Structure formats: C-alpha cells, structure tokens
Amino acid sequence: MSEREYDVVIVGAGFAGMYLLHRVRKLGMRARVLEAGSDVGGTWYWNRYPGARCDVESMQYSYQFDDDLQQEWSWSERYSPQPEILKYAQHVSERYDLRRDIDFNTRVTSAAYDEDSARWTLTSEDGEKTVGHYFVMATGCLSAPNWPKIDGLDSFGGPTYHTALWPHEKVDFTGQRVGVIGTGSSAIQSIPHIAREAKHLTVFQRTANYAIPAHNAPLDPEREREIKAHYSEMRARAKTTPGGLDVVYNQDSVHDASSKEQFAAFEHNWQRGGLGFMSAFGDLMMEQSANDIAANFVRDKIRATVNDPATAETLCPKNIIGAKRLCVDIDYFQTYNRENVELIDVSEKPIEAITPSGIRAHGIEHQIDALVIATGFDAMTGALTRVDIRGRGTVPLAERWKDGPSSYLGLAMHDFPNLFTVTGPGSPSVFSNMLPTIEQHVDWIADCLGHAQKNGYKTIEADAEAERVWWAHCQDLGKIGLKTVTDSWYVGANVAGKARVFLPYFGGIPAYFKKCEEVVENGYEGFSFG
Ligand code: NA7
C-alpha cells in the first residue's frame, strides 16, 4: 500500500470533479481525483439506460468557463442523449489533459481528518490510502442508487437492471417480457424505448408523474449560430432567473388571467416544451388553487393522449405539479396506447413480492423475463453519507446527519475542516441548471483555496453558528409555498428511514450567488481560517 500526498484530493470525475481539477491546477496545487467508474462523466457515465438524455437544453447544459470550448463544441440535438454528453465529458478531459491526474476504478470508502497535520486520509475499496490537505466531495446530487425494499428482489431469476447502474453494452429486450418498477424521470425516458423492443412491458406505478414534452429535434444550425454569437449574454440572463435557465418567468398571478389567457400561457409553454413549464405564472408553487389550474391543464393533455380512459386516469398525477421535479418526456404517454404495454397501479397496495419469474401485485403474478428498477437515488446526501467521513472527533458524517443534514451554503460543515462539498445540501443544486451551478461552486471553492494559499492558512472551516443560521434559513425557505407538501426526494421521502428534511436551497440562483459573493466580500464571513 502506498501513501500518496496531494494538496487537494477530489472524489468524483463528473463535471464537478473535472472542472475543479482544472481550476486547482491553475493555482499550482497538486491534485488527485479518485473516481469509482472507469472513465469521466459522473452521472452520464452511470446512467446509460435507453432514452437517457438531459432535461435541460444542451446549449445551456454545458460548461461556460472557457469561451473557446463552448464555441468549438456542437450539440446535435436540442436535448442531447447520454452518449453525446458522455462524449462531451471525454472531450473536456482530453482538451485539458485531465485523465493523468485521475485514478479510475477507485471507490473511496472512508475519509478521516487528522487534526495535528490538518490533513485528510482517504481509503479506497482496495485499501489504498491517499492523503490530501484539502478534500472535496464532487460526488453529485443524484448518484447513490436507491434500491426498493421489496420482498424477493434477490430471488428474481432473470437479469435485473437498475437505471443508474446500466450495463455498458446494449441490453436487447427483443422478444422479452419486461417489468419496470418506478415512473420517475428515468422510467419515463426509458419506457418508450423498452416498449418498442419488448414483447410485453408491464409498468408498476406507485405515483403518477407530470411530464412535459421535450419536443426534441436536431439542433437548428441557425439557432446554434445565433446562441454562440451571444453566448455570454444568454449565460448572464440565465443567472438572473430562479432556476438558472434562460427562460422568461412571468411574475403575474394565474388568478389575474382569464381562462383563455391561462390556457394560452400554458399551451405556449407546453408547445415550447421542457422544464420551463411552470414559468407561465408567478404563483403556481405558492398556493393550491393556482397550482390546480396548471395541474388540470397537464391532466387534460394526458387524457387527450391516452386512448383508454381508465389508463389515462391512472396516469393522471393527483399531487401538486412541480413539488416533485417535472419530467421531460418523448412519447411517454403515447406509449400506453401500444398493445404490448400494461400499467399496474400500486399506489394503494404496494408490490407484494418479486418472485423468481415475475412481480406479484394485487395477488397476481406478472411473468417477466427481465426486471428494470427505476427507483431513483438517495438524493443529495446519499453519496456523502455512504462514505465513512470523520472530521474532528470520531462521529461519522452519516451519524451526524441521521436526523437530517446541515451545511453552510451547501459548501462546508463545521467540524469537518478543509472539506468542501460541490452542490451539497443547502445549495440550489437540483433546483437549478446543474452545470452552471457546479461551475459557480467550483469557482468559489478554488478561489477560497487560492485565498488560503496566498495568506498561508492551513485550515478552513465553517463556523458552527453560520452553519446553524444558514440551515435554518434553508428550512424556512422550504416551508414557503407548496414545495414540501408532496413526498419527494427533495425531502428524502423516497428512501425508507431517511429523515424528512428539505434538502436543497429554495431561494433561487440570484439570491444564492449574491450570498456567496457577499461571504467573500466580507472576508469569508462564517468561515474561520487557521
Ligand atoms: P425518481 O424520480 O426518484 O423516481 C423513482 C420512481 O420509483 C418513483 O416513481 C417512485 O415512486 C418509484 N418507486 C420507488 N420505490 C418504489 C417501490 N418500492 N415500489 C414502486 N415504485 C417505487 O428517480 P429517477 O431516477 O426517475 O429520477 C431522479 C432524477 O434524475 C430526476 O428527478 C431527474 O432530475 C434526473 P414514488 O414517487 O416514490 O411513489
């Protein structure tokens, strides 16, 4: 076993880890990235299920730190598919020669802080130790797969695929009877593809989901030229919106519009497609009666698409629209018009068991040859708590967070000196266009390391009081409006036994970015340097 020492050790070679490596190199620091996968790409490396693609338009879901990079890269579609985003990540790693500082196939299992040397020692699965003065978890918000607790899951005789751990080679469902558990974004993207191949597809739905059409298409070269000619303006506009997307948000109340105007606004957003649907009015997430109008519009669209009225009703979500992350679909609801697709509602009675040859629900065993688990992630905290991280004292992070996490700005925690989290709980992260938000966090962390380097500091740590106040603020923001009314992974409700706590920051990108800037302007307010 070798002991390797670096200025910065980064866990994860997704978009966050790659950019951070690039930034800290520029500070003249020695850095090492430890990555569980065999290549770069993070979420786009693991989520290879059929139909996987970004739900943010690719011209916006891309790096902006280097204008040459954003000018030279061309996306082929409005919403790029996973293989193309992975190719982009690989291109970036080559363009900036990143791979030479990345250890692949290296899953970190523990990290311990030594107060005397002010250093972290990370241990990977094979026992190798890596020491870093600074330690950054760039492990993503949606990266720890969530397996459902269903009796007999291990007894299934055929192949089982989790959407977040999809094989690298093509999975061919031709002629097979396939069962899909879950109807979140991953299922909604993959179901139309699986249905086209499979002999029979049975979908087990616990909660119906809202999906807005992507209206995906090849990227119009004229539009690409236009965006590239004014790229920085578009990026700047996006930073003025709550979700960091270049979408015009109407602040008016839906109640001030006539029925005709309401319909026109929703129809406009429906035809444009994508995540910006809720930008039609300003109060859709604030009160139930406003939300109902948007929800009914989408339910009517589902009823108009799905031929069988009973299936259409089962597919109509009953909960608040927007409280769970909206899905962006391509032919999802249309898929239920196929003869070979069957929908089983398990909302009232859960799936009873998985057997060696099928899935049993409502006393009926549905025979399948292949099982697809599309049950999502232990979001925002799972990737952090699954590593045994011990800061000052011996209490592991997972233990400390058993009643819910806490963090200062989603960037750092008291008692964990020299540790940073990229897009950690308490930051806008999943409420925003992730790539620009990742860049903002990485820039902040790299600038902070540069500040410590310039001033000869050895330790950086969030103050307990600053963390307490910030976290309380995040929880207060979560109580505004309808965001936390529905069970969702935003509040940890999708993982059995997970504390119900509002995980992201809900104050919007402009307020968050401003706060991060003010912290720096005020001499890194809320942080102590040693
Ligand atoms: P999601 O959105 O968490 O969806 C998981 C789905 O799996 C959801 O429909 C769950 O129902 C369902 N689920 C979970 N456990 C069970 C059991 N035991 N039985 C039946 N159904 C179950 O994960 P995705 O991977 O689709 O998407 C995650 C994010 O990635 C997405 O928001 C995008 O931002 C990208 P539930 O709703 O919990 O009742």
PDB file of N, CA and C and ligand atoms in Angstrom, residues 55 142 146 148-150 163 181-187 204 206-207 209 324-325 346 351 374-377 489 494, ligand 1:
ATOM      1  N   ASP A  55     -32.520  16.819 -19.274  1.00  0.00           N
ATOM      2  CA  ASP A  55     -33.803  17.514 -19.333  1.00  0.00           C
ATOM      3  C   ASP A  55     -33.613  19.031 -19.391  1.00  0.00           C
ATOM      4  N   LEU A 142     -27.390  13.202  -7.460  1.00  0.00           N
ATOM      5  CA  LEU A 142     -28.219  12.048  -7.832  1.00  0.00           C
ATOM      6  C   LEU A 142     -27.272  10.959  -8.327  1.00  0.00           C
ATOM      7  N   ASN A 146     -30.874   4.143  -5.377  1.00  0.00           N
ATOM      8  CA  ASN A 146     -31.834   3.729  -4.354  1.00  0.00           C
ATOM      9  C   ASN A 146     -32.479   2.424  -4.808  1.00  0.00           C
ATOM     10  N   PRO A 148     -35.264  -0.491  -4.147  1.00  0.00           N
ATOM     11  CA  PRO A 148     -36.513  -0.590  -3.387  1.00  0.00           C
ATOM     12  C   PRO A 148     -36.446  -1.738  -2.390  1.00  0.00           C
ATOM     13  N   LYS A 149     -37.170  -1.574  -1.293  1.00  0.00           N
ATOM     14  CA  LYS A 149     -37.239  -2.680  -0.319  1.00  0.00           C
ATOM     15  C   LYS A 149     -38.471  -3.515  -0.677  1.00  0.00           C
ATOM     16  N   ILE A 150     -38.271  -4.511  -1.519  1.00  0.00           N
ATOM     17  CA  ILE A 150     -39.372  -5.376  -1.926  1.00  0.00           C
ATOM     18  C   ILE A 150     -38.948  -6.815  -1.661  1.00  0.00           C
ATOM     19  N   THR A 163     -31.600   1.498 -13.417  1.00  0.00           N
ATOM     20  CA  THR A 163     -31.338   2.518 -14.451  1.00  0.00           C
ATOM     21  C   THR A 163     -30.041   3.286 -14.183  1.00  0.00           C
ATOM     22  N   ILE A 181     -40.196  -1.096 -12.569  1.00  0.00           N
ATOM     23  CA  ILE A 181     -40.705  -0.581 -11.294  1.00  0.00           C
ATOM     24  C   ILE A 181     -40.274   0.871 -11.170  1.00  0.00           C
ATOM     25  N   GLY A 182     -41.265   1.767 -11.048  1.00  0.00           N
ATOM     26  CA  GLY A 182     -40.975   3.194 -10.932  1.00  0.00           C
ATOM     27  C   GLY A 182     -41.469   3.944 -12.152  1.00  0.00           C
ATOM     28  N   THR A 183     -41.896   5.176 -11.901  1.00  0.00           N
ATOM     29  CA  THR A 183     -42.337   6.036 -13.014  1.00  0.00           C
ATOM     30  C   THR A 183     -41.824   7.459 -12.806  1.00  0.00           C
ATOM     31  N   GLY A 184     -40.559   7.565 -12.381  1.00  0.00           N
ATOM     32  CA  GLY A 184     -39.895   8.865 -12.306  1.00  0.00           C
ATOM     33  C   GLY A 184     -39.264   9.171 -13.653  1.00  0.00           C
ATOM     34  N   SER A 185     -38.371  10.134 -13.649  1.00  0.00           N
ATOM     35  CA  SER A 185     -37.774  10.603 -14.900  1.00  0.00           C
ATOM     36  C   SER A 185     -37.049   9.486 -15.665  1.00  0.00           C
ATOM     37  N   SER A 186     -36.300   8.652 -14.933  1.00  0.00           N
ATOM     38  CA  SER A 186     -35.540   7.591 -15.607  1.00  0.00           C
ATOM     39  C   SER A 186     -36.482   6.609 -16.292  1.00  0.00           C
ATOM     40  N   ALA A 187     -37.584   6.256 -15.608  1.00  0.00           N
ATOM     41  CA  ALA A 187     -38.569   5.336 -16.200  1.00  0.00           C
ATOM     42  C   ALA A 187     -39.263   6.019 -17.385  1.00  0.00           C
ATOM     43  N   PHE A 204     -45.030  -0.787 -13.262  1.00  0.00           N
ATOM     44  CA  PHE A 204     -45.604  -0.725 -11.917  1.00  0.00           C
ATOM     45  C   PHE A 204     -45.461   0.705 -11.409  1.00  0.00           C
ATOM     46  N   ARG A 206     -46.240   3.616  -8.666  1.00  0.00           N
ATOM     47  CA  ARG A 206     -46.682   3.943  -7.302  1.00  0.00           C
ATOM     48  C   ARG A 206     -47.248   5.363  -7.256  1.00  0.00           C
ATOM     49  N   THR A 207     -46.568   6.267  -7.962  1.00  0.00           N
ATOM     50  CA  THR A 207     -47.064   7.645  -8.023  1.00  0.00           C
ATOM     51  C   THR A 207     -46.988   8.114  -9.476  1.00  0.00           C
ATOM     52  N   ASN A 209     -46.654  10.696 -12.482  1.00  0.00           N
ATOM     53  CA  ASN A 209     -45.798  11.868 -12.556  1.00  0.00           C
ATOM     54  C   ASN A 209     -46.217  12.813 -13.669  1.00  0.00           C
ATOM     55  N   LYS A 324     -42.603  17.627  -7.066  1.00  0.00           N
ATOM     56  CA  LYS A 324     -41.543  16.709  -7.496  1.00  0.00           C
ATOM     57  C   LYS A 324     -40.940  17.343  -8.732  1.00  0.00           C
ATOM     58  N   ARG A 325     -39.697  17.025  -9.022  1.00  0.00           N
ATOM     59  CA  ARG A 325     -39.104  17.598 -10.221  1.00  0.00           C
ATOM     60  C   ARG A 325     -39.915  17.158 -11.435  1.00  0.00           C
ATOM     61  N   VAL A 346     -49.856   0.577  -8.280  1.00  0.00           N
ATOM     62  CA  VAL A 346     -49.525   0.035  -6.952  1.00  0.00           C
ATOM     63  C   VAL A 346     -49.515   1.163  -5.907  1.00  0.00           C
ATOM     64  N   ILE A 351     -46.321  -3.318  -4.258  1.00  0.00           N
ATOM     65  CA  ILE A 351     -45.913  -4.595  -4.868  1.00  0.00           C
ATOM     66  C   ILE A 351     -45.718  -5.593  -3.722  1.00  0.00           C
ATOM     67  N   ALA A 374     -36.274   1.283 -11.637  1.00  0.00           N
ATOM     68  CA  ALA A 374     -36.100   2.718 -11.946  1.00  0.00           C
ATOM     69  C   ALA A 374     -36.524   3.523 -10.732  1.00  0.00           C
ATOM     70  N   THR A 375     -35.941   3.186  -9.577  1.00  0.00           N
ATOM     71  CA  THR A 375     -36.402   3.751  -8.312  1.00  0.00           C
ATOM     72  C   THR A 375     -35.501   4.869  -7.787  1.00  0.00           C
ATOM     73  N   GLY A 376     -34.684   5.433  -8.658  1.00  0.00           N
ATOM     74  CA  GLY A 376     -34.008   6.685  -8.335  1.00  0.00           C
ATOM     75  C   GLY A 376     -32.832   6.587  -7.394  1.00  0.00           C
ATOM     76  N   PHE A 377     -32.694   7.632  -6.583  1.00  0.00           N
ATOM     77  CA  PHE A 377     -31.451   7.847  -5.832  1.00  0.00           C
ATOM     78  C   PHE A 377     -31.719   8.223  -4.368  1.00  0.00           C
ATOM     79  N   TRP A 489     -38.030  13.206  -3.412  1.00  0.00           N
ATOM     80  CA  TRP A 489     -36.641  13.053  -2.977  1.00  0.00           C
ATOM     81  C   TRP A 489     -36.046  14.380  -2.510  1.00  0.00           C
ATOM     82  N   ASN A 494     -38.276   9.456  -0.450  1.00  0.00           N
ATOM     83  CA  ASN A 494     -38.227   8.257  -1.303  1.00  0.00           C
ATOM     84  C   ASN A 494     -37.353   7.149  -0.731  1.00  0.00           C
TER      85      ASN A 494
HETATM   86  P1  NA7 B   1     -37.213   9.225  -9.051  1.00  0.00           P
HETATM   87  O1  NA7 B   1     -37.679  10.483  -9.667  1.00  0.00           O
HETATM   88  O2  NA7 B   1     -36.932   9.230  -7.592  1.00  0.00           O
HETATM   89  O3  NA7 B   1     -38.296   8.117  -9.388  1.00  0.00           O
HETATM   90  C1  NA7 B   1     -38.289   6.865  -8.751  1.00  0.00           C
HETATM   91  C2  NA7 B   1     -39.568   6.151  -9.052  1.00  0.00           C
HETATM   92  O4  NA7 B   1     -39.550   4.877  -8.438  1.00  0.00           O
HETATM   93  C3  NA7 B   1     -40.799   6.879  -8.497  1.00  0.00           C
HETATM   94  O5  NA7 B   1     -41.852   6.729  -9.406  1.00  0.00           O
HETATM   95  C4  NA7 B   1     -41.048   6.112  -7.203  1.00  0.00           C
HETATM   96  O6  NA7 B   1     -42.364   6.206  -6.732  1.00  0.00           O
HETATM   97  C5  NA7 B   1     -40.742   4.708  -7.658  1.00  0.00           C
HETATM   98  N1  NA7 B   1     -40.510   3.787  -6.557  1.00  0.00           N
HETATM   99  C6  NA7 B   1     -39.550   3.845  -5.608  1.00  0.00           C
HETATM  100  N2  NA7 B   1     -39.654   2.792  -4.777  1.00  0.00           N
HETATM  101  C7  NA7 B   1     -40.707   2.058  -5.206  1.00  0.00           C
HETATM  102  C8  NA7 B   1     -41.319   0.857  -4.780  1.00  0.00           C
HETATM  103  N3  NA7 B   1     -40.877   0.208  -3.697  1.00  0.00           N
HETATM  104  N4  NA7 B   1     -42.385   0.390  -5.461  1.00  0.00           N
HETATM  105  C9  NA7 B   1     -42.833   1.058  -6.538  1.00  0.00           C
HETATM  106  N5  NA7 B   1     -42.292   2.198  -7.007  1.00  0.00           N
HETATM  107  C10 NA7 B   1     -41.246   2.684  -6.341  1.00  0.00           C
HETATM  108  O7  NA7 B   1     -35.892   8.686  -9.747  1.00  0.00           O
HETATM  109  P2  NA7 B   1     -35.438   8.819 -11.259  1.00  0.00           P
HETATM  110  O8  NA7 B   1     -34.207   8.021 -11.429  1.00  0.00           O
HETATM  111  O9  NA7 B   1     -36.551   8.516 -12.171  1.00  0.00           O
HETATM  112  O10 NA7 B   1     -35.124  10.337 -11.440  1.00  0.00           O
HETATM  113  C11 NA7 B   1     -34.314  11.043 -10.499  1.00  0.00           C
HETATM  114  C12 NA7 B   1     -33.904  12.362 -11.062  1.00  0.00           C
HETATM  115  O11 NA7 B   1     -32.872  12.144 -12.027  1.00  0.00           O
HETATM  116  C13 NA7 B   1     -34.952  13.126 -11.809  1.00  0.00           C
HETATM  117  O12 NA7 B   1     -35.751  13.898 -10.980  1.00  0.00           O
HETATM  118  C14 NA7 B   1     -34.152  13.958 -12.776  1.00  0.00           C
HETATM  119  O13 NA7 B   1     -33.736  15.117 -12.158  1.00  0.00           O
HETATM  120  C15 NA7 B   1     -32.950  13.121 -13.057  1.00  0.00           C
HETATM  121  P3  NA7 B   1     -42.751   7.368  -5.660  1.00  0.00           P
HETATM  122  O14 NA7 B   1     -42.831   8.619  -6.459  1.00  0.00           O
HETATM  123  O15 NA7 B   1     -41.643   7.402  -4.641  1.00  0.00           O
HETATM  124  O16 NA7 B   1     -44.031   6.933  -5.078  1.00  0.00           O
END
